Structure formats: C-alpha cells, structure tokens
PDB file of N, CA and C in Angstrom:
ATOM      1  N   MET A   1       0.838  -1.184   0.000  1.00 72.00           N
ATOM      2  CA  MET A   1       0.000   0.000   0.000  1.00 72.00           C
ATOM      3  C   MET A   1       0.881   1.245   0.000  1.00 72.00           C
ATOM      4  N   LEU A   2       0.387   2.266  -0.567  1.00 84.00           N
ATOM      5  CA  LEU A   2       1.064   3.544  -0.645  1.00 84.00           C
ATOM      6  C   LEU A   2       1.346   4.095   0.755  1.00 84.00           C
ATOM      7  N   LYS A   3       2.506   4.701   0.937  1.00 93.00           N
ATOM      8  CA  LYS A   3       2.877   5.294   2.225  1.00 93.00           C
ATOM      9  C   LYS A   3       2.646   6.800   2.148  1.00 93.00           C
ATOM     10  N   LEU A   4       2.172   7.378   3.244  1.00 95.00           N
ATOM     11  CA  LEU A   4       1.776   8.779   3.269  1.00 95.00           C
ATOM     12  C   LEU A   4       2.628   9.560   4.263  1.00 95.00           C
ATOM     13  N   TYR A   5       2.981  10.787   3.880  1.00 97.00           N
ATOM     14  CA  TYR A   5       3.658  11.731   4.767  1.00 97.00           C
ATOM     15  C   TYR A   5       2.757  12.950   4.882  1.00 97.00           C
ATOM     16  N   ILE A   6       2.389  13.296   6.102  1.00 95.00           N
ATOM     17  CA  ILE A   6       1.490  14.424   6.325  1.00 95.00           C
ATOM     18  C   ILE A   6       2.303  15.591   6.863  1.00 95.00           C
ATOM     19  N   ASP A   7       2.294  16.700   6.111  1.00 92.00           N
ATOM     20  CA  ASP A   7       3.108  17.856   6.486  1.00 92.00           C
ATOM     21  C   ASP A   7       2.454  18.648   7.621  1.00 92.00           C
ATOM     22  N   GLU A   8       3.145  19.709   8.051  1.00 87.00           N
ATOM     23  CA  GLU A   8       2.684  20.528   9.178  1.00 87.00           C
ATOM     24  C   GLU A   8       1.294  21.115   8.962  1.00 87.00           C
ATOM     25  N   ASP A   9       1.006  21.548   7.740  1.00 80.00           N
ATOM     26  CA  ASP A   9      -0.250  22.231   7.459  1.00 80.00           C
ATOM     27  C   ASP A   9      -1.461  21.325   7.598  1.00 80.00           C
ATOM     28  N   SER A  10      -1.288  20.053   7.398  1.00 79.00           N
ATOM     29  CA  SER A  10      -2.445  19.154   7.365  1.00 79.00           C
ATOM     30  C   SER A  10      -2.455  18.109   8.479  1.00 79.00           C
ATOM     31  N   MET A  11      -1.529  18.230   9.430  1.00 83.00           N
ATOM     32  CA  MET A  11      -1.493  17.268  10.525  1.00 83.00           C
ATOM     33  C   MET A  11      -2.749  17.413  11.381  1.00 83.00           C
ATOM     34  N   ASP A  12      -3.445  16.340  11.527  1.00 88.00           N
ATOM     35  CA  ASP A  12      -4.632  16.302  12.378  1.00 88.00           C
ATOM     36  C   ASP A  12      -4.613  14.952  13.087  1.00 88.00           C
ATOM     37  N   ARG A  13      -4.551  14.978  14.406  1.00 93.00           N
ATOM     38  CA  ARG A  13      -4.451  13.729  15.166  1.00 93.00           C
ATOM     39  C   ARG A  13      -5.565  12.749  14.838  1.00 93.00           C
ATOM     40  N   ASP A  14      -6.780  13.271  14.693  1.00 93.00           N
ATOM     41  CA  ASP A  14      -7.912  12.387  14.401  1.00 93.00           C
ATOM     42  C   ASP A  14      -7.762  11.725  13.032  1.00 93.00           C
ATOM     43  N   LEU A  15      -7.292  12.488  12.048  1.00 94.00           N
ATOM     44  CA  LEU A  15      -7.089  11.930  10.715  1.00 94.00           C
ATOM     45  C   LEU A  15      -6.004  10.856  10.754  1.00 94.00           C
ATOM     46  N   VAL A  16      -4.902  11.149  11.391  1.00 95.00           N
ATOM     47  CA  VAL A  16      -3.793  10.187  11.479  1.00 95.00           C
ATOM     48  C   VAL A  16      -4.259   8.918  12.182  1.00 95.00           C
ATOM     49  N   ARG A  17      -4.960   9.071  13.298  1.00 95.00           N
ATOM     50  CA  ARG A  17      -5.477   7.913  14.036  1.00 95.00           C
ATOM     51  C   ARG A  17      -6.422   7.081  13.178  1.00 95.00           C
ATOM     52  N   ALA A  18      -7.337   7.766  12.472  1.00 94.00           N
ATOM     53  CA  ALA A  18      -8.315   7.058  11.632  1.00 94.00           C
ATOM     54  C   ALA A  18      -7.627   6.304  10.500  1.00 94.00           C
ATOM     55  N   LEU A  19      -6.643   6.922   9.868  1.00 95.00           N
ATOM     56  CA  LEU A  19      -5.919   6.255   8.783  1.00 95.00           C
ATOM     57  C   LEU A  19      -5.161   5.038   9.304  1.00 95.00           C
ATOM     58  N   ARG A  20      -4.471   5.208  10.411  1.00 95.00           N
ATOM     59  CA  ARG A  20      -3.696   4.103  10.978  1.00 95.00           C
ATOM     60  C   ARG A  20      -4.595   2.960  11.439  1.00 95.00           C
ATOM     61  N   ALA A  21      -5.769   3.299  11.986  1.00 95.00           N
ATOM     62  CA  ALA A  21      -6.707   2.263  12.430  1.00 95.00           C
ATOM     63  C   ALA A  21      -7.166   1.404  11.262  1.00 95.00           C
ATOM     64  N   ARG A  22      -7.053   1.938  10.047  1.00 93.00           N
ATOM     65  CA  ARG A  22      -7.455   1.210   8.845  1.00 93.00           C
ATOM     66  C   ARG A  22      -6.251   0.652   8.093  1.00 93.00           C
ATOM     67  N   GLY A  23      -5.107   0.627   8.758  1.00 92.00           N
ATOM     68  CA  GLY A  23      -3.932  -0.022   8.199  1.00 92.00           C
ATOM     69  C   GLY A  23      -3.041   0.840   7.326  1.00 92.00           C
ATOM     70  N   ALA A  24      -3.300   2.143   7.260  1.00 94.00           N
ATOM     71  CA  ALA A  24      -2.478   3.021   6.417  1.00 94.00           C
ATOM     72  C   ALA A  24      -1.128   3.285   7.081  1.00 94.00           C
ATOM     73  N   ASP A  25      -0.090   3.347   6.256  1.00 95.00           N
ATOM     74  CA  ASP A  25       1.261   3.673   6.708  1.00 95.00           C
ATOM     75  C   ASP A  25       1.405   5.190   6.627  1.00 95.00           C
ATOM     76  N   VAL A  26       1.340   5.842   7.782  1.00 96.00           N
ATOM     77  CA  VAL A  26       1.328   7.308   7.845  1.00 96.00           C
ATOM     78  C   VAL A  26       2.470   7.783   8.731  1.00 96.00           C
ATOM     79  N   LEU A  27       3.182   8.798   8.254  1.00 97.00           N
ATOM     80  CA  LEU A  27       4.229   9.464   9.025  1.00 97.00           C
ATOM     81  C   LEU A  27       3.908  10.951   9.025  1.00 97.00           C
ATOM     82  N   THR A  28       3.968  11.584  10.188  1.00 97.00           N
ATOM     83  CA  THR A  28       3.694  13.019  10.263  1.00 97.00           C
ATOM     84  C   THR A  28       4.998  13.810  10.361  1.00 97.00           C
ATOM     85  N   ALA A  29       4.901  15.084  10.057  1.00 96.00           N
ATOM     86  CA  ALA A  29       6.063  15.968  10.130  1.00 96.00           C
ATOM     87  C   ALA A  29       6.630  16.015  11.541  1.00 96.00           C
ATOM     88  N   ILE A  30       5.766  15.980  12.528  1.00 96.00           N
ATOM     89  CA  ILE A  30       6.259  16.024  13.914  1.00 96.00           C
ATOM     90  C   ILE A  30       7.024  14.747  14.266  1.00 96.00           C
ATOM     91  N   GLU A  31       6.530  13.597  13.815  1.00 96.00           N
ATOM     92  CA  GLU A  31       7.222  12.325  14.075  1.00 96.00           C
ATOM     93  C   GLU A  31       8.566  12.268  13.350  1.00 96.00           C
ATOM     94  N   ALA A  32       8.648  12.923  12.207  1.00 96.00           N
ATOM     95  CA  ALA A  32       9.876  12.918  11.405  1.00 96.00           C
ATOM     96  C   ALA A  32      10.822  14.049  11.807  1.00 96.00           C
ATOM     97  N   ASP A  33      10.454  14.806  12.842  1.00 96.00           N
ATOM     98  CA  ASP A  33      11.259  15.941  13.300  1.00 96.00           C
ATOM     99  C   ASP A  33      11.493  16.957  12.172  1.00 96.00           C
ATOM    100  N   MET A  34      10.425  17.249  11.420  1.00 96.00           N
ATOM    101  CA  MET A  34      10.516  18.161  10.277  1.00 96.00           C
ATOM    102  C   MET A  34       9.785  19.486  10.514  1.00 96.00           C
ATOM    103  N   ILE A  35       9.356  19.744  11.739  1.00 95.00           N
ATOM    104  CA  ILE A  35       8.629  20.972  12.037  1.00 95.00           C
ATOM    105  C   ILE A  35       9.538  22.182  11.786  1.00 95.00           C
ATOM    106  N   GLY A  36       8.984  23.173  11.101  1.00 93.00           N
ATOM    107  CA  GLY A  36       9.722  24.402  10.829  1.00 93.00           C
ATOM    108  C   GLY A  36      10.586  24.356   9.582  1.00 93.00           C
ATOM    109  N   ARG A  37      10.582  23.247   8.882  1.00 95.00           N
ATOM    110  CA  ARG A  37      11.387  23.113   7.666  1.00 95.00           C
ATOM    111  C   ARG A  37      10.630  23.711   6.484  1.00 95.00           C
ATOM    112  N   SER A  38      11.324  23.973   5.406  1.00 93.00           N
ATOM    113  CA  SER A  38      10.690  24.543   4.215  1.00 93.00           C
ATOM    114  C   SER A  38       9.793  23.504   3.540  1.00 93.00           C
ATOM    115  N   ASP A  39       8.858  24.002   2.740  1.00 92.00           N
ATOM    116  CA  ASP A  39       7.973  23.091   2.004  1.00 92.00           C
ATOM    117  C   ASP A  39       8.768  22.166   1.089  1.00 92.00           C
ATOM    118  N   LYS A  40       9.793  22.714   0.452  1.00 92.00           N
ATOM    119  CA  LYS A  40      10.622  21.894  -0.433  1.00 92.00           C
ATOM    120  C   LYS A  40      11.313  20.789   0.367  1.00 92.00           C
ATOM    121  N   ASP A  41      11.784  21.119   1.575  1.00 93.00           N
ATOM    122  CA  ASP A  41      12.401  20.105   2.433  1.00 93.00           C
ATOM    123  C   ASP A  41      11.408  18.998   2.772  1.00 93.00           C
ATOM    124  N   HIS A  42      10.150  19.383   3.039  1.00 94.00           N
ATOM    125  CA  HIS A  42       9.127  18.380   3.336  1.00 94.00           C
ATOM    126  C   HIS A  42       8.948  17.430   2.148  1.00 94.00           C
ATOM    127  N   LEU A  43       8.868  17.989   0.954  1.00 94.00           N
ATOM    128  CA  LEU A  43       8.662  17.154  -0.230  1.00 94.00           C
ATOM    129  C   LEU A  43       9.873  16.262  -0.497  1.00 94.00           C
ATOM    130  N   LEU A  44      11.053  16.807  -0.366  1.00 93.00           N
ATOM    131  CA  LEU A  44      12.262  16.006  -0.580  1.00 93.00           C
ATOM    132  C   LEU A  44      12.393  14.916   0.478  1.00 93.00           C
ATOM    133  N   PHE A  45      12.017  15.227   1.731  1.00 96.00           N
ATOM    134  CA  PHE A  45      12.047  14.206   2.772  1.00 96.00           C
ATOM    135  C   PHE A  45      11.051  13.100   2.455  1.00 96.00           C
ATOM    136  N   ALA A  46       9.828  13.476   2.110  1.00 96.00           N
ATOM    137  CA  ALA A  46       8.806  12.485   1.772  1.00 96.00           C
ATOM    138  C   ALA A  46       9.300  11.586   0.649  1.00 96.00           C
ATOM    139  N   THR A  47       9.906  12.184  -0.361  1.00 94.00           N
ATOM    140  CA  THR A  47      10.423  11.424  -1.493  1.00 94.00           C
ATOM    141  C   THR A  47      11.528  10.475  -1.051  1.00 94.00           C
ATOM    142  N   SER A  48      12.405  10.943  -0.173  1.00 95.00           N
ATOM    143  CA  SER A  48      13.499  10.078   0.300  1.00 95.00           C
ATOM    144  C   SER A  48      12.962   8.873   1.067  1.00 95.00           C
ATOM    145  N   GLN A  49      11.761   8.989   1.602  1.00 95.00           N
ATOM    146  CA  GLN A  49      11.120   7.901   2.348  1.00 95.00           C
ATOM    147  C   GLN A  49      10.120   7.133   1.486  1.00 95.00           C
ATOM    148  N   ASP A  50      10.067   7.452   0.188  1.00 94.00           N
ATOM    149  CA  ASP A  50       9.112   6.856  -0.751  1.00 94.00           C
ATOM    150  C   ASP A  50       7.670   7.031  -0.263  1.00 94.00           C
ATOM    151  N   ARG A  51       7.370   8.246   0.191  1.00 95.00           N
ATOM    152  CA  ARG A  51       6.045   8.582   0.704  1.00 95.00           C
ATOM    153  C   ARG A  51       5.418   9.690  -0.137  1.00 95.00           C
ATOM    154  N   VAL A  52       4.126   9.595  -0.286  1.00 94.00           N
ATOM    155  CA  VAL A  52       3.355  10.643  -0.953  1.00 94.00           C
ATOM    156  C   VAL A  52       3.047  11.709   0.081  1.00 94.00           C
ATOM    157  N   LEU A  53       3.295  12.956  -0.263  1.00 94.00           N
ATOM    158  CA  LEU A  53       3.059  14.070   0.646  1.00 94.00           C
ATOM    159  C   LEU A  53       1.594  14.492   0.587  1.00 94.00           C
ATOM    160  N   TYR A  54       0.987  14.734   1.749  1.00 94.00           N
ATOM    161  CA  TYR A  54      -0.381  15.238   1.850  1.00 94.00           C
ATOM    162  C   TYR A  54      -0.334  16.592   2.525  1.00 94.00           C
ATOM    163  N   SER A  55      -0.962  17.594   1.881  1.00 93.00           N
ATOM    164  CA  SER A  55      -0.892  18.954   2.413  1.00 93.00           C
ATOM    165  C   SER A  55      -2.110  19.773   1.999  1.00 93.00           C
ATOM    166  N   PHE A  56      -2.360  20.828   2.776  1.00 90.00           N
ATOM    167  CA  PHE A  56      -3.353  21.837   2.409  1.00 90.00           C
ATOM    168  C   PHE A  56      -2.680  22.999   1.674  1.00 90.00           C
ATOM    169  N   ASN A  57      -1.368  23.006   1.612  1.00 87.00           N
ATOM    170  CA  ASN A  57      -0.603  24.119   1.044  1.00 87.00           C
ATOM    171  C   ASN A  57      -0.544  23.997  -0.484  1.00 87.00           C
ATOM    172  N   ARG A  58      -1.665  24.217  -1.109  1.00 83.00           N
ATOM    173  CA  ARG A  58      -1.817  23.956  -2.544  1.00 83.00           C
ATOM    174  C   ARG A  58      -0.925  24.833  -3.411  1.00 83.00           C
ATOM    175  N   GLY A  59      -0.902  26.118  -3.167  1.00 83.00           N
ATOM    176  CA  GLY A  59      -0.140  27.031  -4.021  1.00 83.00           C
ATOM    177  C   GLY A  59       1.350  26.758  -4.002  1.00 83.00           C
ATOM    178  N   ASP A  60       1.912  26.641  -2.813  1.00 89.00           N
ATOM    179  CA  ASP A  60       3.355  26.438  -2.698  1.00 89.00           C
ATOM    180  C   ASP A  60       3.790  25.111  -3.300  1.00 89.00           C
ATOM    181  N   PHE A  61       3.051  24.034  -3.003  1.00 90.00           N
ATOM    182  CA  PHE A  61       3.476  22.730  -3.515  1.00 90.00           C
ATOM    183  C   PHE A  61       3.274  22.601  -5.023  1.00 90.00           C
ATOM    184  N   PHE A  62       2.300  23.306  -5.569  1.00 88.00           N
ATOM    185  CA  PHE A  62       2.163  23.321  -7.027  1.00 88.00           C
ATOM    186  C   PHE A  62       3.421  23.923  -7.649  1.00 88.00           C
ATOM    187  N   HIS A  63       3.883  25.027  -7.082  1.00 91.00           N
ATOM    188  CA  HIS A  63       5.086  25.690  -7.621  1.00 91.00           C
ATOM    189  C   HIS A  63       6.343  24.849  -7.394  1.00 91.00           C
ATOM    190  N   ILE A  64       6.448  24.227  -6.230  1.00 93.00           N
ATOM    191  CA  ILE A  64       7.610  23.376  -5.957  1.00 93.00           C
ATOM    192  C   ILE A  64       7.619  22.176  -6.898  1.00 93.00           C
ATOM    193  N   HIS A  65       6.464  21.584  -7.115  1.00 92.00           N
ATOM    194  CA  HIS A  65       6.352  20.458  -8.059  1.00 92.00           C
ATOM    195  C   HIS A  65       6.830  20.889  -9.444  1.00 92.00           C
ATOM    196  N   THR A  66       6.342  22.014  -9.912  1.00 91.00           N
ATOM    197  CA  THR A  66       6.714  22.521 -11.237  1.00 91.00           C
ATOM    198  C   THR A  66       8.220  22.767 -11.323  1.00 91.00           C
ATOM    199  N   GLN A  67       8.780  23.355 -10.273  1.00 91.00           N
ATOM    200  CA  GLN A  67      10.218  23.632 -10.237  1.00 91.00           C
ATOM    201  C   GLN A  67      11.029  22.336 -10.278  1.00 91.00           C
ATOM    202  N   LEU A  68      10.652  21.362  -9.473  1.00 89.00           N
ATOM    203  CA  LEU A  68      11.406  20.105  -9.438  1.00 89.00           C
ATOM    204  C   LEU A  68      11.332  19.371 -10.773  1.00 89.00           C
ATOM    205  N   ILE A  69      10.163  19.342 -11.373  1.00 90.00           N
ATOM    206  CA  ILE A  69      10.011  18.674 -12.670  1.00 90.00           C
ATOM    207  C   ILE A  69      10.884  19.363 -13.716  1.00 90.00           C
ATOM    208  N   ALA A  70      10.912  20.705 -13.702  1.00 93.00           N
ATOM    209  CA  ALA A  70      11.754  21.452 -14.642  1.00 93.00           C
ATOM    210  C   ALA A  70      13.235  21.125 -14.436  1.00 93.00           C
ATOM    211  N   GLU A  71      13.602  20.814 -13.197  1.00 91.00           N
ATOM    212  CA  GLU A  71      14.992  20.467 -12.878  1.00 91.00           C
ATOM    213  C   GLU A  71      15.277  18.980 -13.100  1.00 91.00           C
ATOM    214  N   GLY A  72      14.260  18.237 -13.525  1.00 92.00           N
ATOM    215  CA  GLY A  72      14.441  16.806 -13.758  1.00 92.00           C
ATOM    216  C   GLY A  72      14.441  15.975 -12.489  1.00 92.00           C
ATOM    217  N   ILE A  73      13.888  16.530 -11.414  1.00 88.00           N
ATOM    218  CA  ILE A  73      13.840  15.838 -10.128  1.00 88.00           C
ATOM    219  C   ILE A  73      12.411  15.337  -9.911  1.00 88.00           C
ATOM    220  N   GLY A  74      12.257  14.059  -9.691  1.00 88.00           N
ATOM    221  CA  GLY A  74      10.936  13.487  -9.449  1.00 88.00           C
ATOM    222  C   GLY A  74      10.610  13.458  -7.963  1.00 88.00           C
ATOM    223  N   HIS A  75       9.428  13.016  -7.662  1.00 90.00           N
ATOM    224  CA  HIS A  75       9.024  12.826  -6.269  1.00 90.00           C
ATOM    225  C   HIS A  75       8.018  11.690  -6.219  1.00 90.00           C
ATOM    226  N   ALA A  76       7.697  11.245  -5.012  1.00 88.00           N
ATOM    227  CA  ALA A  76       6.803  10.097  -4.836  1.00 88.00           C
ATOM    228  C   ALA A  76       5.338  10.454  -5.052  1.00 88.00           C
ATOM    229  N   GLY A  77       5.024  11.734  -5.062  1.00 89.00           N
ATOM    230  CA  GLY A  77       3.658  12.178  -5.287  1.00 89.00           C
ATOM    231  C   GLY A  77       3.236  13.224  -4.278  1.00 89.00           C
ATOM    232  N   ILE A  78       2.214  13.976  -4.653  1.00 91.00           N
ATOM    233  CA  ILE A  78       1.672  15.023  -3.792  1.00 91.00           C
ATOM    234  C   ILE A  78       0.152  14.937  -3.877  1.00 91.00           C
ATOM    235  N   VAL A  79      -0.497  14.958  -2.726  1.00 92.00           N
ATOM    236  CA  VAL A  79      -1.950  15.057  -2.665  1.00 92.00           C
ATOM    237  C   VAL A  79      -2.254  16.380  -1.977  1.00 92.00           C
ATOM    238  N   LEU A  80      -2.971  17.243  -2.675  1.00 90.00           N
ATOM    239  CA  LEU A  80      -3.306  18.559  -2.143  1.00 90.00           C
ATOM    240  C   LEU A  80      -4.810  18.666  -1.939  1.00 90.00           C
ATOM    241  N   ALA A  81      -5.197  19.190  -0.790  1.00 87.00           N
ATOM    242  CA  ALA A  81      -6.621  19.358  -0.479  1.00 87.00           C
ATOM    243  C   ALA A  81      -6.866  20.790  -0.031  1.00 87.00           C
ATOM    244  N   ARG A  82      -8.100  21.201  -0.153  1.00 81.00           N
ATOM    245  CA  ARG A  82      -8.477  22.535   0.310  1.00 81.00           C
ATOM    246  C   ARG A  82      -8.725  22.484   1.813  1.00 81.00           C
ATOM    247  N   GLN A  83      -8.061  23.383   2.530  1.00 76.00           N
ATOM    248  CA  GLN A  83      -8.176  23.410   3.986  1.00 76.00           C
ATOM    249  C   GLN A  83      -9.593  23.778   4.407  1.00 76.00           C
ATOM    250  N   GLN A  84     -10.075  23.136   5.445  1.00 73.00           N
ATOM    251  CA  GLN A  84     -11.397  23.361   6.021  1.00 73.00           C
ATOM    252  C   GLN A  84     -12.520  23.132   5.017  1.00 73.00           C
ATOM    253  N   HIS A  85     -12.246  22.327   4.012  1.00 78.00           N
ATOM    254  CA  HIS A  85     -13.260  22.018   3.007  1.00 78.00           C
ATOM    255  C   HIS A  85     -13.829  20.622   3.228  1.00 78.00           C
ATOM    256  N   TYR A  86     -13.020  19.720   3.771  1.00 81.00           N
ATOM    257  CA  TYR A  86     -13.426  18.334   3.986  1.00 81.00           C
ATOM    258  C   TYR A  86     -13.341  17.990   5.469  1.00 81.00           C
ATOM    259  N   SER A  87     -14.301  17.213   5.940  1.00 87.00           N
ATOM    260  CA  SER A  87     -14.246  16.728   7.318  1.00 87.00           C
ATOM    261  C   SER A  87     -13.119  15.701   7.428  1.00 87.00           C
ATOM    262  N   VAL A  88     -12.776  15.351   8.653  1.00 90.00           N
ATOM    263  CA  VAL A  88     -11.763  14.314   8.870  1.00 90.00           C
ATOM    264  C   VAL A  88     -12.213  13.019   8.197  1.00 90.00           C
ATOM    265  N   GLY A  89     -13.493  12.682   8.332  1.00 90.00           N
ATOM    266  CA  GLY A  89     -14.013  11.464   7.705  1.00 90.00           C
ATOM    267  C   GLY A  89     -13.897  11.503   6.196  1.00 90.00           C
ATOM    268  N   ASP A  90     -14.213  12.655   5.598  1.00 90.00           N
ATOM    269  CA  ASP A  90     -14.088  12.790   4.141  1.00 90.00           C
ATOM    270  C   ASP A  90     -12.638  12.655   3.706  1.00 90.00           C
ATOM    271  N   GLN A  91     -11.738  13.313   4.432  1.00 87.00           N
ATOM    272  CA  GLN A  91     -10.316  13.216   4.091  1.00 87.00           C
ATOM    273  C   GLN A  91      -9.851  11.768   4.169  1.00 87.00           C
ATOM    274  N   MET A  92     -10.224  11.094   5.259  1.00 91.00           N
ATOM    275  CA  MET A  92      -9.821   9.711   5.450  1.00 91.00           C
ATOM    276  C   MET A  92     -10.324   8.834   4.310  1.00 91.00           C
ATOM    277  N   ARG A  93     -11.613   8.935   3.994  1.00 89.00           N
ATOM    278  CA  ARG A  93     -12.185   8.094   2.927  1.00 89.00           C
ATOM    279  C   ARG A  93     -11.525   8.374   1.583  1.00 89.00           C
ATOM    280  N   ARG A  94     -11.296   9.622   1.269  1.00 88.00           N
ATOM    281  CA  ARG A  94     -10.669   9.974  -0.014  1.00 88.00           C
ATOM    282  C   ARG A  94      -9.225   9.476  -0.082  1.00 88.00           C
ATOM    283  N   LEU A  95      -8.493   9.653   1.006  1.00 90.00           N
ATOM    284  CA  LEU A  95      -7.105   9.186   1.017  1.00 90.00           C
ATOM    285  C   LEU A  95      -7.031   7.668   0.930  1.00 90.00           C
ATOM    286  N   LEU A  96      -7.868   6.968   1.684  1.00 90.00           N
ATOM    287  CA  LEU A  96      -7.863   5.504   1.630  1.00 90.00           C
ATOM    288  C   LEU A  96      -8.248   4.997   0.246  1.00 90.00           C
ATOM    289  N   LYS A  97      -9.220   5.639  -0.380  1.00 89.00           N
ATOM    290  CA  LYS A  97      -9.625   5.239  -1.731  1.00 89.00           C
ATOM    291  C   LYS A  97      -8.474   5.440  -2.711  1.00 89.00           C
ATOM    292  N   MET A  98      -7.824   6.602  -2.632  1.00 86.00           N
ATOM    293  CA  MET A  98      -6.694   6.885  -3.518  1.00 86.00           C
ATOM    294  C   MET A  98      -5.569   5.890  -3.282  1.00 86.00           C
ATOM    295  N   MET A  99      -5.292   5.595  -2.012  1.00 83.00           N
ATOM    296  CA  MET A  99      -4.221   4.670  -1.681  1.00 83.00           C
ATOM    297  C   MET A  99      -4.533   3.271  -2.214  1.00 83.00           C
ATOM    298  N   ALA A 100      -5.765   2.851  -2.073  1.00 83.00           N
ATOM    299  CA  ALA A 100      -6.162   1.525  -2.567  1.00 83.00           C
ATOM    300  C   ALA A 100      -6.086   1.463  -4.087  1.00 83.00           C
ATOM    301  N   LEU A 101      -6.552   2.504  -4.755  1.00 80.00           N
ATOM    302  CA  LEU A 101      -6.508   2.525  -6.224  1.00 80.00           C
ATOM    303  C   LEU A 101      -5.077   2.517  -6.728  1.00 80.00           C
ATOM    304  N   ARG A 102      -4.233   3.318  -6.130  1.00 67.00           N
ATOM    305  CA  ARG A 102      -2.837   3.379  -6.575  1.00 67.00           C
ATOM    306  C   ARG A 102      -2.122   2.066  -6.286  1.00 67.00           C
ATOM    307  N   SER A 103      -2.418   1.464  -5.155  1.00 60.00           N
ATOM    308  CA  SER A 103      -1.806   0.185  -4.798  1.00 60.00           C
ATOM    309  C   SER A 103      -2.245  -0.908  -5.768  1.00 60.00           C
ATOM    310  N   THR A 104      -3.530  -0.912  -6.127  1.00 55.00           N
ATOM    311  CA  THR A 104      -4.065  -1.887  -7.077  1.00 55.00           C
ATOM    312  C   THR A 104      -3.415  -1.718  -8.434  1.00 55.00           C
ATOM    313  N   ARG A 105      -3.265  -0.494  -8.879  1.00 54.00           N
ATOM    314  CA  ARG A 105      -2.653  -0.229 -10.190  1.00 54.00           C
ATOM    315  C   ARG A 105      -1.195  -0.646 -10.207  1.00 54.00           C
ATOM    316  N   ARG A 106      -0.493  -0.443  -9.105  1.00 53.00           N
ATOM    317  CA  ARG A 106       0.918  -0.862  -9.028  1.00 53.00           C
ATOM    318  C   ARG A 106       1.049  -2.357  -9.215  1.00 53.00           C
ATOM    319  N   HIS A 107       0.165  -3.107  -8.562  1.00 46.00           N
ATOM    320  CA  HIS A 107       0.239  -4.566  -8.621  1.00 46.00           C
ATOM    321  C   HIS A 107      -0.307  -5.126  -9.931  1.00 46.00           C
ATOM    322  N   ALA A 108      -1.086  -4.327 -10.654  1.00 49.00           N
ATOM    323  CA  ALA A 108      -1.695  -4.801 -11.894  1.00 49.00           C
ATOM    324  C   ALA A 108      -0.793  -4.573 -13.108  1.00 49.00           C
ATOM    325  N   ARG A 109       0.287  -3.822 -12.941  1.00 50.00           N
ATOM    326  CA  ARG A 109       1.179  -3.531 -14.063  1.00 50.00           C
ATOM    327  C   ARG A 109       1.860  -4.804 -14.544  1.00 50.00           C
ATOM    328  N   PRO A 110       1.969  -4.966 -15.868  1.00 49.00           N
ATOM    329  CA  PRO A 110       2.705  -6.127 -16.387  1.00 49.00           C
ATOM    330  C   PRO A 110       4.183  -6.021 -16.044  1.00 49.00           C
ATOM    331  N   ARG A 111       4.772  -7.152 -15.849  1.00 43.00           N
ATOM    332  CA  ARG A 111       6.211  -7.150 -15.481  1.00 43.00           C
ATOM    333  C   ARG A 111       7.061  -7.592 -16.617  1.00 43.00           C
TER     334      ARG A 111
END
C-alpha cells in the first residue's frame, strides 16, 4: 500500500489515528522531526522515504512540483486538499480510496 507523509499544514491527530486504524502507513512531520522546515524540504524528505506528501498548502506545492520537474527531479507524489473544506471522515475516505486505487494499479502492471 502507498505510504503517506502528512506535512505541518495538514497534521490532524484524528485523521492520522483514523488512517492508521485502517492499516495506512502514515508518518507526520512532527514524528519525522521536520517541524519548521521549508515546504521543499518536506517534499524532498517524503520522497526520500518513498512517501506521498499530503498537504493543504496547494499554491506552494504546485510551484515546488513545477520547479522540481523542470529540474528533472521526481518525487513520490503530492496530494493537495483545500483546507477546512473536507471533514476528517471525508479526508480519510478519499485518502484511503486513492491509496487503494494506486496500490491496485501498481500490482496490476505487467512485469
């Protein structure tokens, strides 16, 4: 299953607990000792851990993604959500669905 890294902007104890209770591999910025680091550092850290970054910081991560791609640097993925737009339950269901779909597609690829 896909591994998730939740940055400072989107850390919510209830969301993390709910995801973990359903078997999701989740690491938060506080657990990774990444509090106060730049957004680019968060994305590079997530990538070094083969984790998809989850954040509410849509504008900054869109620009960082564009910059890294222009530099030929890839990443494990970014999931961006609108802050205060989804309940914890909605976030959890959407993330779990995305994780399941991506995991299924990975295993379905021809070798």
